[in-house]
mmCIF file of C-alpha atoms in Angstrom:
data_model
loop_
_atom_site.group_PDB
_atom_site.id
_atom_site.type_symbol
_atom_site.label_atom_id
_atom_site.label_comp_id
_atom_site.label_asym_id
_atom_site.label_seq_id
_atom_site.Cartn_x
_atom_site.Cartn_y
_atom_site.Cartn_z
ATOM 1 C CA MET A 1 0.029 0.036 0.036
ATOM 2 C CA LYS A 2 2.829 2.249 0.734
ATOM 3 C CA LYS A 3 4.660 1.517 -2.428
ATOM 4 C CA ASN A 4 1.591 2.207 -4.329
ATOM 5 C CA PHE A 5 1.030 5.453 -2.459
ATOM 6 C CA LYS A 6 4.804 6.388 -3.090
ATOM 7 C CA PHE A 7 4.393 5.534 -6.924
ATOM 8 C CA VAL A 8 1.236 7.773 -7.107
ATOM 9 C CA ILE A 9 3.278 10.613 -5.548
ATOM 10 C CA MET A 10 6.025 10.364 -7.839
ATOM 11 C CA PHE A 11 4.121 9.989 -11.045
ATOM 12 C CA GLY A 12 2.160 13.148 -10.050
ATOM 13 C CA LEU A 13 5.483 15.170 -9.511
ATOM 14 C CA MET A 14 6.723 13.852 -12.898
ATOM 15 C CA ILE A 15 3.487 15.263 -14.720
ATOM 16 C CA PHE A 16 3.590 18.439 -12.782
ATOM 17 C CA ALA A 17 7.241 18.944 -13.735
ATOM 18 C CA LEU A 18 6.375 18.223 -17.513
ATOM 19 C CA ILE A 19 3.505 20.605 -17.456
ATOM 20 C CA THR A 20 5.484 23.420 -15.861
ATOM 21 C CA CYS A 21 8.129 22.924 -18.244
ATOM 22 C CA GLY A 22 5.714 22.973 -21.348
ATOM 23 C CA ASN A 23 4.306 26.376 -19.787
ATOM 24 C CA LYS A 24 7.883 27.770 -19.387
ATOM 25 C CA GLN A 25 8.591 26.860 -23.070
ATOM 26 C CA GLU A 26 5.364 28.432 -24.065
ATOM 27 C CA ASP A 27 6.185 31.484 -22.221
ATOM 28 C CA ALA A 28 9.746 31.556 -23.545
ATOM 29 C CA LYS A 29 8.392 31.303 -27.178
ATOM 30 C CA ASP A 30 5.753 34.095 -26.633
ATOM 31 C CA ALA A 31 8.720 36.314 -25.126
ATOM 32 C CA ALA A 32 10.919 35.571 -28.028
ATOM 33 C CA GLN A 33 8.182 36.197 -30.518
ATOM 34 C CA SER A 34 7.549 39.545 -28.791
ATOM 35 C CA ALA A 35 11.356 40.505 -28.693
ATOM 36 C CA ASN A 36 11.425 39.410 -32.454
ATOM 37 C CA GLY A 37 8.408 41.531 -33.230
ATOM 38 C CA ASP A 38 6.899 38.292 -34.911
ATOM 39 C CA LYS A 39 3.860 38.064 -32.216
ATOM 40 C CA LYS A 40 0.650 38.899 -34.179
ATOM 41 C CA ILE A 41 -1.292 41.828 -33.228
ATOM 42 C CA LYS A 42 -4.784 40.838 -31.778
ATOM 43 C CA ILE A 43 -7.402 42.868 -33.249
ATOM 44 C CA VAL A 44 -11.234 42.778 -32.168
ATOM 45 C CA THR A 45 -13.647 44.503 -34.495
ATOM 46 C CA THR A 46 -17.353 45.177 -34.212
ATOM 47 C CA THR A 47 -18.684 44.563 -37.926
ATOM 48 C CA THR A 48 -18.153 41.893 -40.304
ATOM 49 C CA MET A 49 -17.004 44.506 -42.731
ATOM 50 C CA LEU A 50 -14.374 45.731 -40.414
ATOM 51 C CA ALA A 51 -13.139 42.059 -39.564
ATOM 52 C CA ASP A 52 -12.692 41.495 -43.468
ATOM 53 C CA LEU A 53 -10.728 44.850 -43.784
ATOM 54 C CA SER A 54 -8.514 43.974 -40.846
ATOM 55 C CA ARG A 55 -7.458 40.548 -42.426
ATOM 56 C CA VAL A 56 -6.907 42.287 -45.922
ATOM 57 C CA ILE A 57 -4.695 45.009 -44.442
ATOM 58 C CA GLY A 58 -3.120 43.138 -41.563
ATOM 59 C CA GLY A 59 -2.565 39.744 -43.562
ATOM 60 C CA ASP A 60 -0.309 37.271 -41.524
ATOM 61 C CA LYS A 61 0.548 39.782 -39.173
ATOM 62 C CA VAL A 62 -2.630 40.003 -37.139
ATOM 63 C CA GLU A 63 -5.099 37.698 -35.384
ATOM 64 C CA VAL A 64 -8.727 39.137 -36.167
ATOM 65 C CA GLU A 65 -11.787 38.429 -34.058
ATOM 66 C CA GLY A 66 -15.111 40.125 -35.022
ATOM 67 C CA LEU A 67 -17.843 40.533 -32.321
ATOM 68 C CA MET A 68 -20.703 40.283 -34.612
ATOM 69 C CA GLY A 69 -21.499 37.639 -36.932
ATOM 70 C CA GLU A 70 -23.226 37.544 -40.511
ATOM 71 C CA GLY A 71 -26.727 38.911 -40.199
ATOM 72 C CA VAL A 72 -26.336 40.917 -36.990
ATOM 73 C CA ASP A 73 -27.610 44.330 -36.812
ATOM 74 C CA PRO A 74 -24.866 46.711 -35.430
ATOM 75 C CA HIS A 75 -27.592 49.370 -34.604
ATOM 76 C CA LEU A 76 -29.184 47.309 -31.912
ATOM 77 C CA TYR A 77 -26.077 45.309 -30.987
ATOM 78 C CA THR A 78 -25.480 45.198 -27.049
ATOM 79 C CA ALA A 79 -21.997 44.057 -25.825
ATOM 80 C CA SER A 80 -22.199 41.104 -23.659
ATOM 81 C CA ALA A 81 -19.689 40.470 -20.733
ATOM 82 C CA GLY A 82 -17.852 37.983 -23.050
ATOM 83 C CA ASP A 83 -17.515 40.823 -25.650
ATOM 84 C CA VAL A 84 -16.070 43.255 -23.053
ATOM 85 C CA ASP A 85 -13.400 40.586 -22.032
ATOM 86 C CA LYS A 86 -12.290 40.316 -25.646
ATOM 87 C CA LEU A 87 -12.219 43.814 -26.073
ATOM 88 C CA SER A 88 -9.989 44.278 -23.087
ATOM 89 C CA LYS A 89 -7.740 41.405 -24.194
ATOM 90 C CA ALA A 90 -7.234 43.188 -27.704
ATOM 91 C CA ASP A 91 -4.174 44.983 -28.758
ATOM 92 C CA LEU A 92 -6.081 46.931 -31.113
ATOM 93 C CA ILE A 93 -10.042 47.578 -31.290
ATOM 94 C CA VAL A 94 -11.621 48.805 -34.683
ATOM 95 C CA TYR A 95 -14.968 50.233 -34.895
ATOM 96 C CA GLY A 96 -17.179 52.120 -37.343
ATOM 97 C CA GLY A 97 -18.112 55.011 -35.406
ATOM 98 C CA LEU A 98 -20.645 57.789 -36.519
ATOM 99 C CA HIS A 99 -23.313 56.270 -34.239
ATOM 100 C CA LEU A 100 -23.161 52.893 -35.987
ATOM 101 C CA GLU A 101 -22.635 50.961 -32.721
ATOM 102 C CA GLY A 102 -24.941 53.310 -30.856
ATOM 103 C CA LYS A 103 -25.366 50.988 -27.769
ATOM 104 C CA MET A 104 -21.793 50.157 -27.256
ATOM 105 C CA THR A 105 -20.660 53.930 -26.854
ATOM 106 C CA GLU A 106 -19.835 53.486 -23.178
ATOM 107 C CA VAL A 107 -17.915 50.342 -23.620
ATOM 108 C CA PHE A 108 -15.513 52.328 -26.021
ATOM 109 C CA GLU A 109 -15.374 55.285 -23.732
ATOM 110 C CA ASN A 110 -14.482 52.783 -20.818
ATOM 111 C CA MET A 111 -11.733 51.057 -23.136
ATOM 112 C CA ALA A 112 -10.250 54.593 -24.079
ATOM 113 C CA ALA A 113 -10.019 55.401 -20.425
ATOM 114 C CA GLN A 114 -8.072 52.128 -19.958
ATOM 115 C CA LYS A 115 -5.507 53.466 -22.610
ATOM 116 C CA LYS A 116 -6.474 50.715 -25.000
ATOM 117 C CA ALA A 117 -5.521 51.167 -28.570
ATOM 118 C CA ILE A 118 -8.777 51.973 -30.412
ATOM 119 C CA LEU A 119 -9.366 53.083 -34.213
ATOM 120 C CA ASN A 120 -12.736 54.695 -34.895
ATOM 121 C CA VAL A 121 -12.603 54.456 -38.666
ATOM 122 C CA GLY A 122 -15.476 57.048 -39.117
ATOM 123 C CA ASP A 123 -12.862 59.695 -37.974
ATOM 124 C CA ALA A 124 -10.809 59.102 -41.129
ATOM 125 C CA LEU A 125 -13.606 60.809 -43.286
ATOM 126 C CA ASP A 126 -14.296 64.246 -44.366
ATOM 127 C CA LYS A 127 -17.233 65.010 -41.853
ATOM 128 C CA SER A 128 -18.468 67.665 -44.842
ATOM 129 C CA GLN A 129 -19.352 64.544 -46.792
ATOM 130 C CA ILE A 130 -21.196 62.587 -44.052
ATOM 131 C CA THR A 131 -24.978 62.888 -44.597
ATOM 132 C CA MET A 132 -26.913 64.113 -41.377
ATOM 133 C CA GLN A 133 -30.503 62.860 -41.022
ATOM 134 C CA ASP A 134 -30.678 65.666 -38.315
ATOM 135 C CA ALA A 135 -28.194 67.802 -36.234
ATOM 136 C CA ASN A 136 -27.140 64.674 -34.163
ATOM 137 C CA THR A 137 -27.652 61.719 -36.314
ATOM 138 C CA PRO A 138 -24.985 60.959 -39.039
ATOM 139 C CA ASP A 139 -25.724 58.120 -41.462
ATOM 140 C CA PRO A 140 -23.253 55.695 -40.570
ATOM 141 C CA HIS A 141 -23.393 53.564 -43.758
ATOM 142 C CA VAL A 142 -20.279 54.858 -45.245
ATOM 143 C CA TRP A 143 -18.761 51.415 -46.491
ATOM 144 C CA PHE A 144 -21.262 51.413 -49.181
ATOM 145 C CA ASN A 145 -19.305 54.208 -50.875
ATOM 146 C CA THR A 146 -16.123 52.513 -52.103
ATOM 147 C CA GLU A 147 -14.103 55.664 -51.983
ATOM 148 C CA PHE A 148 -14.955 56.344 -48.297
ATOM 149 C CA TRP A 149 -14.132 52.835 -47.672
ATOM 150 C CA GLY A 150 -10.742 53.161 -49.325
ATOM 151 C CA LYS A 151 -10.086 56.110 -46.896
ATOM 152 C CA GLU A 152 -10.959 53.763 -43.875
ATOM 153 C CA ALA A 153 -8.609 51.242 -45.357
ATOM 154 C CA GLU A 154 -6.012 53.868 -45.206
ATOM 155 C CA ALA A 155 -6.756 54.705 -41.628
ATOM 156 C CA LEU A 156 -6.300 51.036 -40.675
ATOM 157 C CA THR A 157 -2.980 50.814 -42.595
ATOM 158 C CA ALA A 158 -1.587 54.000 -40.721
ATOM 159 C CA LYS A 159 -2.627 52.533 -37.408
ATOM 160 C CA LEU A 160 -0.981 49.162 -37.953
ATOM 161 C CA SER A 161 2.191 50.714 -39.184
ATOM 162 C CA GLU A 162 2.223 52.933 -36.058
ATOM 163 C CA MET A 163 1.772 50.034 -33.874
ATOM 164 C CA ASP A 164 4.179 47.676 -35.654
ATOM 165 C CA PRO A 165 6.686 50.031 -37.638
ATOM 166 C CA LYS A 166 8.898 46.904 -38.692
ATOM 167 C CA ASN A 167 6.165 45.682 -40.737
ATOM 168 C CA ALA A 168 5.045 49.032 -42.045
ATOM 169 C CA ASP A 169 5.833 48.325 -45.722
ATOM 170 C CA TYR A 170 4.013 45.106 -45.567
ATOM 171 C CA TYR A 171 0.735 46.702 -44.525
ATOM 172 C CA LYS A 172 1.111 49.510 -47.039
ATOM 173 C CA GLN A 173 1.521 46.748 -49.921
ATOM 174 C CA ASN A 174 -1.450 45.209 -48.911
ATOM 175 C CA TYR A 175 -3.352 48.538 -48.980
ATOM 176 C CA GLU A 176 -1.867 49.425 -52.360
ATOM 177 C CA LYS A 177 -3.236 46.165 -53.616
ATOM 178 C CA TYR A 178 -6.574 46.594 -51.982
ATOM 179 C CA LYS A 179 -6.876 50.095 -53.337
ATOM 180 C CA THR A 180 -6.559 48.452 -56.800
ATOM 181 C CA GLU A 181 -9.276 45.967 -56.154
ATOM 182 C CA LEU A 182 -11.578 48.622 -54.910
ATOM 183 C CA ALA A 183 -11.039 50.841 -58.119
ATOM 184 C CA GLU A 184 -12.048 47.568 -60.132
ATOM 185 C CA LEU A 185 -14.965 47.076 -57.662
ATOM 186 C CA THR A 186 -16.222 50.522 -58.383
ATOM 187 C CA GLU A 187 -16.124 50.255 -62.273
ATOM 188 C CA TYR A 188 -17.852 46.736 -61.953
ATOM 189 C CA VAL A 189 -20.811 48.365 -59.877
ATOM 190 C CA LYS A 190 -21.039 51.396 -62.290
ATOM 191 C CA GLY A 191 -21.319 48.986 -65.189
ATOM 192 C CA ARG A 192 -24.142 47.060 -63.418
ATOM 193 C CA ILE A 193 -26.195 50.009 -62.548
ATOM 194 C CA ASN A 194 -25.722 51.441 -65.744
ATOM 195 C CA GLU A 195 -27.677 48.484 -67.267
ATOM 196 C CA ILE A 196 -30.784 49.829 -65.472
ATOM 197 C CA PRO A 197 -32.795 52.221 -67.469
ATOM 198 C CA GLU A 198 -32.583 55.810 -65.994
ATOM 199 C CA LYS A 199 -36.185 55.975 -65.058
ATOM 200 C CA SER A 200 -35.942 52.789 -63.143
ATOM 201 C CA ARG A 201 -32.993 53.449 -60.932
ATOM 202 C CA VAL A 202 -34.839 53.708 -57.822
ATOM 203 C CA LEU A 203 -33.744 51.446 -54.868
ATOM 204 C CA VAL A 204 -36.385 50.799 -52.158
ATOM 205 C CA THR A 205 -35.361 49.027 -48.983
ATOM 206 C CA ALA A 206 -36.434 48.399 -45.410
ATOM 207 C CA HIS A 207 -33.935 50.981 -43.686
ATOM 208 C CA ASP A 208 -32.048 53.959 -45.171
ATOM 209 C CA ALA A 209 -28.748 51.946 -45.528
ATOM 210 C CA PHE A 210 -27.866 52.901 -49.056
ATOM 211 C CA GLY A 211 -27.727 56.431 -49.223
ATOM 212 C CA TYR A 212 -24.106 56.664 -49.887
ATOM 213 C CA PHE A 213 -24.219 53.862 -52.435
ATOM 214 C CA GLY A 214 -26.885 55.749 -54.236
ATOM 215 C CA LYS A 215 -25.251 58.885 -54.473
ATOM 216 C CA GLN A 216 -21.929 57.267 -55.614
ATOM 217 C CA PHE A 217 -23.589 55.236 -58.359
ATOM 218 C CA GLY A 218 -26.748 57.112 -59.351
ATOM 219 C CA LEU A 219 -29.670 55.570 -57.749
ATOM 220 C CA GLU A 220 -32.587 57.428 -56.061
ATOM 221 C CA VAL A 221 -33.032 55.631 -52.678
ATOM 222 C CA LYS A 222 -36.017 55.301 -50.586
ATOM 223 C CA ALA A 223 -36.671 53.227 -47.232
ATOM 224 C CA ILE A 224 -39.239 52.696 -44.784
ATOM 225 C CA GLN A 225 -37.078 53.307 -41.621
ATOM 226 C CA GLY A 226 -34.357 55.835 -41.055
ATOM 227 C CA VAL A 227 -30.737 55.141 -40.742
ATOM 228 C CA SER A 228 -31.023 53.183 -37.703
ATOM 229 C CA THR A 229 -33.207 50.059 -37.472
ATOM 230 C CA ASP A 230 -34.012 51.400 -34.010
ATOM 231 C CA SER A 231 -36.145 54.037 -35.482
ATOM 232 C CA GLU A 232 -40.067 53.445 -35.566
ATOM 233 C CA THR A 233 -41.931 52.092 -38.716
ATOM 234 C CA GLY A 234 -45.045 54.087 -38.972
ATOM 235 C CA THR A 235 -48.074 53.119 -41.225
ATOM 236 C CA LYS A 236 -47.897 56.422 -42.629
ATOM 237 C CA ASN A 237 -44.331 55.744 -43.871
ATOM 238 C CA ILE A 238 -45.511 52.683 -45.424
ATOM 239 C CA SER A 239 -48.656 54.501 -47.153
ATOM 240 C CA ASP A 240 -46.399 57.271 -48.646
ATOM 241 C CA LEU A 241 -44.000 54.735 -49.788
ATOM 242 C CA ALA A 242 -46.598 52.511 -51.460
ATOM 243 C CA ASN A 243 -47.920 55.772 -53.216
ATOM 244 C CA PHE A 244 -44.645 56.624 -54.472
ATOM 245 C CA ILE A 245 -44.169 53.198 -55.887
ATOM 246 C CA VAL A 246 -47.458 53.291 -57.851
ATOM 247 C CA GLU A 247 -46.739 56.799 -59.234
ATOM 248 C CA ARG A 248 -43.195 55.826 -60.199
ATOM 249 C CA ASP A 249 -44.202 52.339 -61.484
ATOM 250 C CA ILE A 250 -41.272 50.701 -59.526
ATOM 251 C CA LYS A 251 -40.567 47.023 -60.338
ATOM 252 C CA ALA A 252 -39.150 45.949 -57.318
ATOM 253 C CA ILE A 253 -38.318 46.402 -53.563
ATOM 254 C CA PHE A 254 -35.691 44.557 -51.560
ATOM 255 C CA VAL A 255 -35.405 42.982 -48.141
ATOM 256 C CA GLU A 256 -32.138 43.187 -46.082
ATOM 257 C CA SER A 257 -30.075 40.393 -44.586
ATOM 258 C CA SER A 258 -29.975 41.947 -41.225
ATOM 259 C CA VAL A 259 -33.334 43.474 -40.871
ATOM 260 C CA PRO A 260 -36.733 41.508 -40.659
ATOM 261 C CA LYS A 261 -38.704 41.051 -43.640
ATOM 262 C CA LYS A 262 -42.087 42.051 -42.171
ATOM 263 C CA SER A 263 -41.638 45.910 -43.054
ATOM 264 C CA ILE A 264 -41.037 45.278 -46.810
ATOM 265 C CA GLU A 265 -43.916 42.564 -46.983
ATOM 266 C CA ALA A 266 -46.200 45.190 -45.432
ATOM 267 C CA LEU A 267 -45.110 47.717 -48.146
ATOM 268 C CA GLN A 268 -45.780 44.949 -50.869
ATOM 269 C CA GLU A 269 -49.292 44.482 -49.374
ATOM 270 C CA ALA A 270 -50.030 48.369 -49.194
ATOM 271 C CA VAL A 271 -49.009 48.521 -52.923
ATOM 272 C CA LYS A 272 -51.292 45.569 -53.888
ATOM 273 C CA ALA A 273 -54.058 47.387 -52.002
ATOM 274 C CA LYS A 274 -53.707 50.229 -54.557
ATOM 275 C CA GLY A 275 -54.077 47.840 -57.289
ATOM 276 C CA LYS A 276 -50.627 47.478 -58.218
ATOM 277 C CA GLU A 277 -47.940 44.574 -58.095
ATOM 278 C CA VAL A 278 -44.295 45.069 -57.048
ATOM 279 C CA LYS A 279 -42.207 42.228 -56.480
ATOM 280 C CA ILE A 280 -39.391 41.488 -53.771
ATOM 281 C CA GLY A 281 -36.226 41.793 -55.884
ATOM 282 C CA GLY A 282 -34.135 39.705 -53.459
ATOM 283 C CA GLU A 283 -32.175 40.183 -50.398
ATOM 284 C CA LEU A 284 -29.392 42.939 -49.859
ATOM 285 C CA TYR A 285 -26.503 42.734 -47.425
ATOM 286 C CA SER A 286 -26.722 46.031 -45.538
ATOM 287 C CA ASP A 287 -25.277 46.127 -42.079
ATOM 288 C CA SER A 288 -23.367 42.815 -42.523
ATOM 289 C CA LEU A 289 -21.291 40.920 -45.090
ATOM 290 C CA GLY A 290 -22.633 37.522 -46.501
ATOM 291 C CA ASP A 291 -21.154 34.180 -45.928
ATOM 292 C CA LYS A 292 -19.189 31.435 -47.467
ATOM 293 C CA GLU A 293 -22.321 29.514 -48.488
ATOM 294 C CA HIS A 294 -23.344 32.423 -50.711
ATOM 295 C CA ASP A 295 -19.728 33.164 -51.830
ATOM 296 C CA THR A 296 -20.305 36.856 -50.158
ATOM 297 C CA GLU A 297 -18.057 36.602 -47.157
ATOM 298 C CA SER A 298 -15.785 39.570 -48.257
ATOM 299 C CA TYR A 299 -16.535 43.166 -48.648
ATOM 300 C CA ILE A 300 -15.804 43.065 -52.443
ATOM 301 C CA LYS A 301 -17.933 39.888 -52.835
ATOM 302 C CA THR A 302 -20.764 41.385 -50.912
ATOM 303 C CA VAL A 303 -20.945 44.824 -52.948
ATOM 304 C CA LYS A 304 -20.705 42.854 -56.212
ATOM 305 C CA ALA A 305 -23.652 40.711 -54.940
ATOM 306 C CA ASN A 306 -25.848 43.643 -54.081
ATOM 307 C CA ALA A 307 -25.004 45.310 -57.347
ATOM 308 C CA ASP A 308 -26.094 41.846 -59.248
ATOM 309 C CA THR A 309 -29.124 41.830 -57.085
ATOM 310 C CA ILE A 310 -30.110 45.290 -57.820
ATOM 311 C CA ALA A 311 -29.497 45.379 -61.446
ATOM 312 C CA ASN A 312 -31.145 42.006 -62.306
ATOM 313 C CA ALA A 313 -34.328 43.128 -60.539
ATOM 314 C CA LEU A 314 -34.637 46.586 -61.839
ATOM 315 C CA LYS A 315 -33.283 46.444 -65.435
#
């Protein structure tokens, strides 16, 4: 019995020694990586768009985690305790700003007070080009203007270069390549929208997410709700928009991936009650990217998919 007991103790001590040795090796490895500048920058983003952008610019020098998944509405998103923990452990926090993540304002203020590295990409834009719904409410959907998105990519490049000067050229090369891809995307979208007859270039959606897209590519944009899905949907909004659709002979209206379909379906019924038919032209990605299943998991793929859906339904 004593021999067995002694054996158990010795075996336990051996296991403890192995675990301790392994931990020390991992710690030494982390320290060596940090000393050599090889440790990846841990980025936590809010939206799927910013997670994608961070991976594009940061490449293999960063580790990216997005708080919001596909189809999640950032206007209504409230940070969980787990989210706050992730943000507190990040080397860099990247968020959209312009009141996009309106319910997370206090969280970002607390992180800033802790001297956490934070990038509000909305600050990179010329405020004179931001559409204001009223004195205090900017339209935050700036990513739908490809030129604005390029400015935000440039801001992220500068931030990563400042944090990791050793790899500054790497980040800048990624940005230059991406800038070329955005220019190609812009031409692609222009081409698709130009397929729509001018009188039919009207985009009707659930909430007002496509104002910048419409201004850049020549579409008149109408929506049931305002720039935030937190705004109310009144029967008058639907009735007025139904009248507009009938008067303008609009062929199609669109649902959104991150917004419930009920308001668009109610609009479709209101048009029908006025003796007119309007089809639902498809689903647009508004406050979130798509997914791998639909080959829309990146910003560029998502914007192309939106342009295709709009053009195919309205031309």
